[in-house]
mmCIF file of C-alpha atoms and ligand atoms in Angstrom:
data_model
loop_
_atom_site.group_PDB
_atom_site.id
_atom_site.type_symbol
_atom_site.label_atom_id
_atom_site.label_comp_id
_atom_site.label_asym_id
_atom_site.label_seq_id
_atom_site.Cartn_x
_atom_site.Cartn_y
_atom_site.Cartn_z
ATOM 1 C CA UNK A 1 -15.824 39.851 84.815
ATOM 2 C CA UNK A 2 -16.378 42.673 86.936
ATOM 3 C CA UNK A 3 -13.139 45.657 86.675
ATOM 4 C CA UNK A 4 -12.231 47.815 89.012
ATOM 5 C CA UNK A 5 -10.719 51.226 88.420
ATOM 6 C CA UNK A 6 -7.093 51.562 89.986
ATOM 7 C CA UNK A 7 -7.064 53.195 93.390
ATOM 8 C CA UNK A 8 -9.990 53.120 94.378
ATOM 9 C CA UNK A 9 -9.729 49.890 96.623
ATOM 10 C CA UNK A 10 -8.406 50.437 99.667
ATOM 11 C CA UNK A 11 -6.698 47.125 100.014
ATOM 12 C CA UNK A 12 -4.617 47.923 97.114
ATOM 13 C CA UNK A 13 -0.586 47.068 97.624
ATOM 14 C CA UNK A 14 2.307 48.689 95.959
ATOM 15 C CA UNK A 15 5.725 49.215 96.057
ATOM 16 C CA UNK A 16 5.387 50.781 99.915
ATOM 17 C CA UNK A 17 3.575 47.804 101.123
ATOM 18 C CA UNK A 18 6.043 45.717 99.756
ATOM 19 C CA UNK A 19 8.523 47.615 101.373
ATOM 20 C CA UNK A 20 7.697 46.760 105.405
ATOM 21 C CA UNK A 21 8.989 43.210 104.949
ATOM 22 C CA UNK A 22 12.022 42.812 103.315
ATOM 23 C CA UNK A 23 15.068 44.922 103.393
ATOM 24 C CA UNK A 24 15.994 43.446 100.013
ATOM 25 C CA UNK A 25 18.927 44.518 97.951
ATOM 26 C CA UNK A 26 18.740 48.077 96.356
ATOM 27 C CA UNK A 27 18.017 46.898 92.791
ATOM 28 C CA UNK A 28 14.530 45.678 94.502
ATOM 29 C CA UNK A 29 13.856 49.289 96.022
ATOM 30 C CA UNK A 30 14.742 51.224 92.949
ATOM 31 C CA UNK A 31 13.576 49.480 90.468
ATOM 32 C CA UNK A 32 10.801 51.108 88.273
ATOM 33 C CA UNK A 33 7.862 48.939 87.158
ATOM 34 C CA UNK A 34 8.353 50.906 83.883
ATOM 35 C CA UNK A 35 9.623 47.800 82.473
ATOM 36 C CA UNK A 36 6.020 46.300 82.319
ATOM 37 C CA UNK A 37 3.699 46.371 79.615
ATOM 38 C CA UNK A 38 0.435 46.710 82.228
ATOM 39 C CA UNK A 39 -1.741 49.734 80.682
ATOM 40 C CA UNK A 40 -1.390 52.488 82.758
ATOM 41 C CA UNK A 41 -3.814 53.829 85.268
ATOM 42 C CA UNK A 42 -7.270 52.227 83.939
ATOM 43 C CA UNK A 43 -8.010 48.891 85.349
ATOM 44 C CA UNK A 44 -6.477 46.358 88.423
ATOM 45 C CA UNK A 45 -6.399 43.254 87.104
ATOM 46 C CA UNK A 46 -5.657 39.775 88.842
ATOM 47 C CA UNK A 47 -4.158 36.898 87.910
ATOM 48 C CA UNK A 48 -5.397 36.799 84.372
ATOM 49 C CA UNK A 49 -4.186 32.974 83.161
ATOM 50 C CA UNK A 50 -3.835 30.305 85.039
ATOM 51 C CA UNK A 51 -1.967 26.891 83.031
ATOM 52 C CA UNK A 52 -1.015 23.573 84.136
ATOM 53 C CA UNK A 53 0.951 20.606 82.360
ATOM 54 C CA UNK A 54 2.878 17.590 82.809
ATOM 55 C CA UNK A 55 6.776 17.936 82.408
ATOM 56 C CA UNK A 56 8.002 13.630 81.725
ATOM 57 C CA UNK A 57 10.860 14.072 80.166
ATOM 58 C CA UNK A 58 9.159 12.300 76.935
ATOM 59 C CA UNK A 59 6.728 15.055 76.200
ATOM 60 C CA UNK A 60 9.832 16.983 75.120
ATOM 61 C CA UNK A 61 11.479 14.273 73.161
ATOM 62 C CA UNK A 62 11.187 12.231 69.283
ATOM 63 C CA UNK A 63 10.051 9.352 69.002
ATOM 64 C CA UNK A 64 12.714 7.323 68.348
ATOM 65 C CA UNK A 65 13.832 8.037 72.070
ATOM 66 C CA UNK A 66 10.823 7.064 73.820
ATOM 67 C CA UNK A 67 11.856 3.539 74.274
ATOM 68 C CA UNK A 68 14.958 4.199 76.189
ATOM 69 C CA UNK A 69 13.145 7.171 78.549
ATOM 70 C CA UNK A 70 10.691 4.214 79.547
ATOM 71 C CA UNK A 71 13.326 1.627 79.922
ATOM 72 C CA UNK A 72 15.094 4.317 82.219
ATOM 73 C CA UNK A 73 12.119 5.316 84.352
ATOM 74 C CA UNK A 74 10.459 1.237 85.089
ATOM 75 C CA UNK A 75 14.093 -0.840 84.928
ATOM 76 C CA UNK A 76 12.767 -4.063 85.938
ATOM 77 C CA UNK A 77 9.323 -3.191 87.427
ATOM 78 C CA UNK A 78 6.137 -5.335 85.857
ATOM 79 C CA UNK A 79 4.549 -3.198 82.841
ATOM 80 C CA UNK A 80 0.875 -3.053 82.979
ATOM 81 C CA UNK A 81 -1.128 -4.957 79.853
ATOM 82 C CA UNK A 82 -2.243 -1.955 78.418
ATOM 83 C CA UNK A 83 1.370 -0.513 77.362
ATOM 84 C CA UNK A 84 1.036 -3.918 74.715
ATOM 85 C CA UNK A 85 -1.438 -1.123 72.835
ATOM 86 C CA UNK A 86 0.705 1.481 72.732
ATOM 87 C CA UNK A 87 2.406 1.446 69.269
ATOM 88 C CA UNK A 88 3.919 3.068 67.622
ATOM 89 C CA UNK A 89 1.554 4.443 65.488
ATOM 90 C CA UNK A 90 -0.342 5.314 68.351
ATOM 91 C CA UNK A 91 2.557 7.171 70.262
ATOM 92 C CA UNK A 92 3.030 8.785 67.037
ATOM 93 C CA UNK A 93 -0.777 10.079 67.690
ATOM 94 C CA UNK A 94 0.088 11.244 71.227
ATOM 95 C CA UNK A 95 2.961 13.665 69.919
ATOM 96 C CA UNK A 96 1.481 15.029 67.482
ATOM 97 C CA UNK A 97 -1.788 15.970 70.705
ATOM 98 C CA UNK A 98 1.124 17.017 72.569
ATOM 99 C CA UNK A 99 2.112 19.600 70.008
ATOM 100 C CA UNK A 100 -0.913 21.037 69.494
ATOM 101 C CA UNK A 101 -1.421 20.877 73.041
ATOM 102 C CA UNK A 102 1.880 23.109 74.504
ATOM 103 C CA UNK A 103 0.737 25.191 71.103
ATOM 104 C CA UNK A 104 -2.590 25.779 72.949
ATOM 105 C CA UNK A 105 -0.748 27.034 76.017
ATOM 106 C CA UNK A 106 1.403 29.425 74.621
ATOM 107 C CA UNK A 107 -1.372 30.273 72.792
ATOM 108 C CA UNK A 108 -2.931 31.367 75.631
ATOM 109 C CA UNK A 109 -0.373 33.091 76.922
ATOM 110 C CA UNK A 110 0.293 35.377 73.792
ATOM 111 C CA UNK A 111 -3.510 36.025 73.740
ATOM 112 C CA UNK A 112 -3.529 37.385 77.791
ATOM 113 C CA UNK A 113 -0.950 39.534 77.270
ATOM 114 C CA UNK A 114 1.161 38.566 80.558
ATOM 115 C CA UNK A 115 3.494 41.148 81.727
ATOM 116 C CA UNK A 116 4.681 37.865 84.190
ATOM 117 C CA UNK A 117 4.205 34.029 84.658
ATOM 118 C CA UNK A 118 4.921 32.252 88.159
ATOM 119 C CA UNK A 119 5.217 29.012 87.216
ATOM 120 C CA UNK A 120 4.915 26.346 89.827
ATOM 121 C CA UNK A 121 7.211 23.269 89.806
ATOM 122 C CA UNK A 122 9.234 21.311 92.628
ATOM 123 C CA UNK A 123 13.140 20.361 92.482
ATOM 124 C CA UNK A 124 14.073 16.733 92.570
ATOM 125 C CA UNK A 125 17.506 16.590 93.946
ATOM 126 C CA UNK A 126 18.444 19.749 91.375
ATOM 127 C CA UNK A 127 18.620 22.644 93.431
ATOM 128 C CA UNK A 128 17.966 21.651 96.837
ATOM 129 C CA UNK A 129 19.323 18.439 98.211
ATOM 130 C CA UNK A 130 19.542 16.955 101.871
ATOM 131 C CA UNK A 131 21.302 19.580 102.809
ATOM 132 C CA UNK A 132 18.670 22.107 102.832
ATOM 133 C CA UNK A 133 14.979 21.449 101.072
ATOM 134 C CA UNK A 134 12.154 23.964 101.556
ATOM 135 C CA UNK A 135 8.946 23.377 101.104
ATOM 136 C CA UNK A 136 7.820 26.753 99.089
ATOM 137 C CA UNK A 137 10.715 29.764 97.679
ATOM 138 C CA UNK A 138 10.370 31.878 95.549
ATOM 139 C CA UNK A 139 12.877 32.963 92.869
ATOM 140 C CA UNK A 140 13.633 36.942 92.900
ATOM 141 C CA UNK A 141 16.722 37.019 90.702
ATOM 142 C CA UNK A 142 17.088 39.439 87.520
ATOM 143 C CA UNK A 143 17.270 36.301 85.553
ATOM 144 C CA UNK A 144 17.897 32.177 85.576
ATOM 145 C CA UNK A 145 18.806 29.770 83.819
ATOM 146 C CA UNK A 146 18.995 25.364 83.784
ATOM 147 C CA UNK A 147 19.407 22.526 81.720
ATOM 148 C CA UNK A 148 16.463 21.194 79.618
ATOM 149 C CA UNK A 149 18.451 17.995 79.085
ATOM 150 C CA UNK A 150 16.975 14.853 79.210
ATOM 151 C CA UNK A 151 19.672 12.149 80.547
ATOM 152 C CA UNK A 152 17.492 9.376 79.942
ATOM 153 C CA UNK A 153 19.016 9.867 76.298
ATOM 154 C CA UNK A 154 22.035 10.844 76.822
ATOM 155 C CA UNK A 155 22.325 14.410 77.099
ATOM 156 C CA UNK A 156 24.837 16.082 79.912
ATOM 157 C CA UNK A 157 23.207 18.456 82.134
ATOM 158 C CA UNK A 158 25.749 21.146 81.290
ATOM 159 C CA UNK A 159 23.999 21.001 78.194
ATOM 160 C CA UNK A 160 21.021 22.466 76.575
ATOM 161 C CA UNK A 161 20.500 25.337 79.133
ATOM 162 C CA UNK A 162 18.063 27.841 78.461
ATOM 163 C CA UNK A 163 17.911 31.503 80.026
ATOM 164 C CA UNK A 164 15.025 32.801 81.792
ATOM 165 C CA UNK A 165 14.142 36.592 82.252
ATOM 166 C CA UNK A 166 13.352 36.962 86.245
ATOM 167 C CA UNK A 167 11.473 39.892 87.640
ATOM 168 C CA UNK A 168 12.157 40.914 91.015
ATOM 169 C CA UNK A 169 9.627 43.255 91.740
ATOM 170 C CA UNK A 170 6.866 41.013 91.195
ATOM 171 C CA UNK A 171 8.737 38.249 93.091
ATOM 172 C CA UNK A 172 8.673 39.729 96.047
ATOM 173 C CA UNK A 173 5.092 41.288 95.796
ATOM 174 C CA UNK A 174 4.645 37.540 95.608
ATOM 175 C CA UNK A 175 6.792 36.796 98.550
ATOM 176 C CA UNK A 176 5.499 39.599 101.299
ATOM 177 C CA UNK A 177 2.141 38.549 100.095
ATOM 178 C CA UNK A 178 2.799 35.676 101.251
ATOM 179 C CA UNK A 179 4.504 36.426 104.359
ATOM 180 C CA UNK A 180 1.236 38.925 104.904
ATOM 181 C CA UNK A 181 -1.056 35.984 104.546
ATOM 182 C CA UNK A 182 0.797 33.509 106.859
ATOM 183 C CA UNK A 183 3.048 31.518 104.475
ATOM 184 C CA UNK A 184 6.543 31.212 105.186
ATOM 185 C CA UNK A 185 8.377 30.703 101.939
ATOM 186 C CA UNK A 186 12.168 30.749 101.322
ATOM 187 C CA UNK A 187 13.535 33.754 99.307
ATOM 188 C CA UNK A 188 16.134 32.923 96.298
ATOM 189 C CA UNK A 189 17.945 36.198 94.966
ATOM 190 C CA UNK A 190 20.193 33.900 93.294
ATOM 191 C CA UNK A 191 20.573 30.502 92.274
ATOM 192 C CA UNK A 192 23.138 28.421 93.546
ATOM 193 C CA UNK A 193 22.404 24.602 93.084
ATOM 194 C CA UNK A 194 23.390 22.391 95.780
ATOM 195 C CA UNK A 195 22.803 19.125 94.130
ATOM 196 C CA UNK A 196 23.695 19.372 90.788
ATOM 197 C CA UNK A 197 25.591 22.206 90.454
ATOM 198 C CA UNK A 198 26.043 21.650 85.884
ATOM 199 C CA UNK A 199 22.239 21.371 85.582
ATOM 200 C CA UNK A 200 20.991 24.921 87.228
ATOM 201 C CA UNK A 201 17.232 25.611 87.486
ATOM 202 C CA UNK A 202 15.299 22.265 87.471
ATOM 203 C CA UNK A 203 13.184 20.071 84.659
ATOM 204 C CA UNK A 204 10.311 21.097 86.475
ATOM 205 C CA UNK A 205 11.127 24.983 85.407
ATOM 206 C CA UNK A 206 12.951 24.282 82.386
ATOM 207 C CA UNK A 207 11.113 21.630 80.430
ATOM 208 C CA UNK A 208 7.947 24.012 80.173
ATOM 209 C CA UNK A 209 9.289 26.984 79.891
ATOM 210 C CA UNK A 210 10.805 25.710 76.744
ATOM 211 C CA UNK A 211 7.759 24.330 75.804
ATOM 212 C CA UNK A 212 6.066 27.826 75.973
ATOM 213 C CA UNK A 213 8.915 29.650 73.885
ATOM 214 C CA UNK A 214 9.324 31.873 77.707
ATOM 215 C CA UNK A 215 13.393 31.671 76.879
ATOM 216 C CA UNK A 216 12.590 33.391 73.429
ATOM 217 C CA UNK A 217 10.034 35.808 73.983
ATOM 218 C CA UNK A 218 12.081 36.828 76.975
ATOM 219 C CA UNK A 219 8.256 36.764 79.289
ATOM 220 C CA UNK A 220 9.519 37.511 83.138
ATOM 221 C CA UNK A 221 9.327 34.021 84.850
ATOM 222 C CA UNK A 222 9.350 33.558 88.568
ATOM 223 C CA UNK A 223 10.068 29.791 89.494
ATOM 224 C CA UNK A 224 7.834 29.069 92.788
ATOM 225 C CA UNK A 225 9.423 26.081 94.082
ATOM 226 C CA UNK A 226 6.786 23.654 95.894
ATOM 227 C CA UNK A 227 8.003 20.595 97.363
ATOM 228 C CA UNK A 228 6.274 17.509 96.209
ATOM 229 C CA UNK A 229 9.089 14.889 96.330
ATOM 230 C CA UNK A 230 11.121 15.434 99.624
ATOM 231 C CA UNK A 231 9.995 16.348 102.455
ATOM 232 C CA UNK A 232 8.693 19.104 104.134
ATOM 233 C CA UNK A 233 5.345 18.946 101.327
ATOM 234 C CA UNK A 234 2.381 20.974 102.075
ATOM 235 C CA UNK A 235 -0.627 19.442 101.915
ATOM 236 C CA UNK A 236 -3.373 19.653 99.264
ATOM 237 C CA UNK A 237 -5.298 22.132 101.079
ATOM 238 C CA UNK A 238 -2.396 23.988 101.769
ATOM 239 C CA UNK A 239 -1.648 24.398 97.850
ATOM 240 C CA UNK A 240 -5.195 25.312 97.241
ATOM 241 C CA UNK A 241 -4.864 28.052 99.684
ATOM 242 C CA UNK A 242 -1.604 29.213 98.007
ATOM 243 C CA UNK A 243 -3.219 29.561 94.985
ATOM 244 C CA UNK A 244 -5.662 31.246 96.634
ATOM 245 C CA UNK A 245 -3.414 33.725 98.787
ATOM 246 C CA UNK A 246 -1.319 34.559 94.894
ATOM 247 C CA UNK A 247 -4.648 35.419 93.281
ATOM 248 C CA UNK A 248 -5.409 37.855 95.938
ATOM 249 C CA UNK A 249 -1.994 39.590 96.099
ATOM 250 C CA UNK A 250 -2.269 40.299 92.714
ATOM 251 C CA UNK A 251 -5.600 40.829 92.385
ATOM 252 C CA UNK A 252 -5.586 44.951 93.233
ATOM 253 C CA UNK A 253 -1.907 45.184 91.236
ATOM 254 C CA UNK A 254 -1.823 46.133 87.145
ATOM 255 C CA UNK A 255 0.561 43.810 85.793
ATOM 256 C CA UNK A 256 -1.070 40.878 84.289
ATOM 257 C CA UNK A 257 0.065 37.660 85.629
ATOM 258 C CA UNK A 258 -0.017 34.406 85.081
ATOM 259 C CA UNK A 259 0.440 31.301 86.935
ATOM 260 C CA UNK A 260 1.772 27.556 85.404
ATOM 261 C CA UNK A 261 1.119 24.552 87.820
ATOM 262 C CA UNK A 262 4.378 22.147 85.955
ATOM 263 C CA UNK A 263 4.605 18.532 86.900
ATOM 264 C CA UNK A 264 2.099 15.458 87.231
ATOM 265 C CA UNK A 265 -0.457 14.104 86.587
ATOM 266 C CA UNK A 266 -0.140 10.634 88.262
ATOM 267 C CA UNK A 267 2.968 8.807 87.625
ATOM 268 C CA UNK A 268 5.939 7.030 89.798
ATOM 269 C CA UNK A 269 9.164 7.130 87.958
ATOM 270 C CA UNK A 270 11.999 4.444 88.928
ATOM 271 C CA UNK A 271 9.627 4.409 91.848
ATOM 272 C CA UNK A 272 7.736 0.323 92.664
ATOM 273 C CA UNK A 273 4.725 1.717 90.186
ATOM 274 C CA UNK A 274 6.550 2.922 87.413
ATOM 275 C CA UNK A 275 5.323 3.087 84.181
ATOM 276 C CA UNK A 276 1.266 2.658 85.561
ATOM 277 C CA UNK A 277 -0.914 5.298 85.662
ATOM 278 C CA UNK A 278 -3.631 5.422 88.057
ATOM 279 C CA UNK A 279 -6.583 7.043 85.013
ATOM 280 C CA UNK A 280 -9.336 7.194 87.723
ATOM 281 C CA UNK A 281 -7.489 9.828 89.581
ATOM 282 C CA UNK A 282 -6.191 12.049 87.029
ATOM 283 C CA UNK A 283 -9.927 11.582 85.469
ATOM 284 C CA UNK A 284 -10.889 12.834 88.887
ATOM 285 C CA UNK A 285 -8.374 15.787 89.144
ATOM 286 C CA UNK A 286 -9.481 16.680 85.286
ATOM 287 C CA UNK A 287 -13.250 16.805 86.524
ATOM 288 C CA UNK A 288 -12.669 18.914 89.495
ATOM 289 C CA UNK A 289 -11.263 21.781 87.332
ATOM 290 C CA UNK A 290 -13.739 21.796 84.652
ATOM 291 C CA UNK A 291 -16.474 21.760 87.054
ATOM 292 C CA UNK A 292 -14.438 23.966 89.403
ATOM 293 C CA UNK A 293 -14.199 22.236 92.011
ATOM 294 C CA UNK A 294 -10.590 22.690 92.322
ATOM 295 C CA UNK A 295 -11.433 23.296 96.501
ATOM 296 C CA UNK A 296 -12.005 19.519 96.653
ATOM 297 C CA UNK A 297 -8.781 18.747 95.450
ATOM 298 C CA UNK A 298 -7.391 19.685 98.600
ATOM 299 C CA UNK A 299 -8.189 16.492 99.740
ATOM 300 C CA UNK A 300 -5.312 15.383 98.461
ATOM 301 C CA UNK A 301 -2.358 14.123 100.388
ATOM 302 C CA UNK A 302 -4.273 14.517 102.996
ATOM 303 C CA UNK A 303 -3.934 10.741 103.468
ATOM 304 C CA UNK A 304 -1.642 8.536 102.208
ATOM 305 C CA UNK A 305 -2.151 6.122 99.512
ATOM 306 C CA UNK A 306 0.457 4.433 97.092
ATOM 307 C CA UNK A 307 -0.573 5.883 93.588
ATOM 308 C CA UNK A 308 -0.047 9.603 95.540
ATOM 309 C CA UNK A 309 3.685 9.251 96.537
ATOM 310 C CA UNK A 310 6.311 9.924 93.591
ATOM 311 C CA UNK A 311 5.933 11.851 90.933
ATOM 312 C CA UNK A 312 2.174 11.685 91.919
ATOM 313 C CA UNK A 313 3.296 14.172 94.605
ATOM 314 C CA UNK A 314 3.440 16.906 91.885
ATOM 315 C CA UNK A 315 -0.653 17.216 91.483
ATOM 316 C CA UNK A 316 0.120 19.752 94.042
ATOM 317 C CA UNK A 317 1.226 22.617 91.307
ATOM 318 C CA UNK A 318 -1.827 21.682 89.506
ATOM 319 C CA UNK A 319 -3.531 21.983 92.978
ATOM 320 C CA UNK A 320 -1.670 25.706 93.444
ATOM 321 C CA UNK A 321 -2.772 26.925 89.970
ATOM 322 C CA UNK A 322 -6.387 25.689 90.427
ATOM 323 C CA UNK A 323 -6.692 28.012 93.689
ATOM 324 C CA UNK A 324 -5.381 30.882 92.288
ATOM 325 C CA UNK A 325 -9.020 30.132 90.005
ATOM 326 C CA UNK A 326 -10.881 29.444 93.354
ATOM 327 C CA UNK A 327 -14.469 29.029 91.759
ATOM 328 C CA UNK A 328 -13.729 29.201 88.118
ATOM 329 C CA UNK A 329 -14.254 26.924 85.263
ATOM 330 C CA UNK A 330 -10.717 25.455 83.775
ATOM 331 C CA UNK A 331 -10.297 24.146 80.762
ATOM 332 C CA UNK A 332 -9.036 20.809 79.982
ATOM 333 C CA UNK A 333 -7.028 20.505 76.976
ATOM 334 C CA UNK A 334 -5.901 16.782 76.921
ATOM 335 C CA UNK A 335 -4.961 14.185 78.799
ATOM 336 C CA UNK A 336 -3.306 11.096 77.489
ATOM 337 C CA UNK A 337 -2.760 8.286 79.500
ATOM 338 C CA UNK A 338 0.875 7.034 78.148
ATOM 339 C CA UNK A 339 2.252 4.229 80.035
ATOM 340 C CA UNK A 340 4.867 4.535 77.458
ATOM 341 C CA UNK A 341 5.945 8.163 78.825
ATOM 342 C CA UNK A 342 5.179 6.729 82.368
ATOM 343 C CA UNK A 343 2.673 9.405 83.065
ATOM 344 C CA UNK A 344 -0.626 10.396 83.057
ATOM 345 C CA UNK A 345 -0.354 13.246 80.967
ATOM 346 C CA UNK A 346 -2.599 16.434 81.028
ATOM 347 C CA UNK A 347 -2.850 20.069 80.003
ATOM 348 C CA UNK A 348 -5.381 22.251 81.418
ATOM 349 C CA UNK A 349 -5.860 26.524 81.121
ATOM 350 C CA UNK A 350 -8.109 28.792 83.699
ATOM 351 C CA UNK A 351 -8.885 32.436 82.477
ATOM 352 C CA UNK A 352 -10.227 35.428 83.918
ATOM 353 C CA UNK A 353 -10.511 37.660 80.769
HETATM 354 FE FE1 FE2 B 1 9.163 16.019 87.674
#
């Protein structure tokens, strides 16, 4: 890839661009970008990795739990045939691909050297409720933290929490870029769940950034909520040109970001087509990114069709991180169709370096 030297586009934003939009709190203004690792001075670089994974709550759970997740997500809906061929033998299989899978991500994100991650993921009744839902925010708080707890099993939502490192600065880079570019996102500067108060930051968030080891390694996170469950959702094409819009605000900055699309692929939990996965579509979604032809997948939800409402709706963070890689090859790590885990399960990685 072609590097440019620092300063010498004119397009570049910093700190005084930021500035004209938001009179945000003084810790915003003062703060020095000291506390990133960028190298100083030599090259701009964009948004370096882009990742993408499912989050059903049995990805993160043993085996001997997978039974009672399904039973919770389908109740008394029909199971298709092929779930008959998913023993456990072969489920033990899948976890083991899921392992090495998450291992590839964070992989990934060790190797790029990430002074940030956005990750993308939408709130199901968590954060937001009736009350007030908006269809994109962003997250600027110093830090944040919510329940990886899977219910499904047991486990409270006061439970399990994990802590998240925020960043603020690059937050709302993120959020007068995209103010700058015609998106009109909600700002967070602190988290105060209306729905479920005991569980804080949502699976969407959590579940992966546990996965990835963020809560250890202490990596700067900034949740970017996008609706895909309640309305109002964007559409595919608008995701695509999110994606789009956050690789060009970063693309003249130094810190090295990444950017995590967290939810899919197609699935419908408790929903009429729960437990089926719909393999022609995710197959689809899958080919568009290693071919990239992630533009095309802003045909989605441009219509409506059964197999794209539910948890189906969350394609659209896959949709987001694809954009941000307008043009570029991603990689497609696996995908496991698991009727069992009620999901169409897949784990892709785009990379500029
Ligand atoms: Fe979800």
């Amino acid at each position: 890839m072609a590097l440019r030297a620092r300063g010498t586009n004119p397009r570049r934003r910093g700190a005084a661009a930021d500035r004209r939009y938001i009179a945000g709190p003084p810790f915003f203004f003062e703060k020095k970008r000291g506390g990133l690792s960028a190298p100083k001075g030599e090259f701009a670089m964009p948004v370096v990795l882009g990742l993408a994974s499912s989050h059903a709550p049995s990805l993160f759970a043993d085996i001997e739990y997978w039974p009672a997740i399904h039973k919770g997500l389908t109740r008394d809906v029909p199971q298709p045939r092929e779930l008959a061929d998913e023993t456990p033998e072969v489920i033990a299989g899948w976890i083991e691909r899921i392992g090495e899978a998450f291992a590839t991500l964070r992989r990934q994100i060790e190797e790029h050297r990430l002074d940030a991650v956005i990750i993308v993921g939408d709130d199901q009744a968590e954060v937001f409720s009736n009350a007030c839902n908006p269809g994109i925010a962003v997250y600027a708080g110093e830090e944040v933290s919510g329940s990886t707890s899977i219910s499904w099993i047991g486990q409270d939502r006061k439970d399990n929490h994990i802590s998240l490192k925020g960043e603020p600065s690059v937050a709302m880079t993120l959020l007068n870029g995209l103010l700058e570019r015609n998106f009109d996102p909600a700002l967070m500067e602190k988290l105060v769940p209306l729905a479920r108060p005991e569980g804080g930051l949502g699976h969407a968030f959590t579940r992966v950034a546990r996965a990835c080891g963020l809560h250890e390694t202490m990596l700067p996170t900034i949740p970017l909520f996008v609706s895909s469950y309640h309305p109002p959702m964007p559409s595919g094409a608008r995701c695509y040109a999110l994606g789009k819009a956050i690789a060009e605000i970063f693309a003249d900055r130094s810190e090295r970001i990444g950017i995590y699309g967290s939810g899919g692929l197609s699935h419908d939990p408790i929903g009429p087509r729960a437990g089926w996965v719909d393999e022609p579509l995710d197959h689809w979604v899958l080919e568009r990114i290693e071919r990239a032809e992630g533009e095309k997948l802003g045909h989605l939800f441009s219509f409506d069709s059964d197999t794209l409402r539910g948890g189906s709706g969350e394609i659209r963070s896959w949709i987001v991180a694809a954009g941000a890689f307008d043009g570029i090859k991603g990689n497609v790590v696996d995908y496991i169709p698991a009727r069992h885990a009620v999901t169409g399960l897949g784990f892709a990685y785009w990379s500029r370096d």
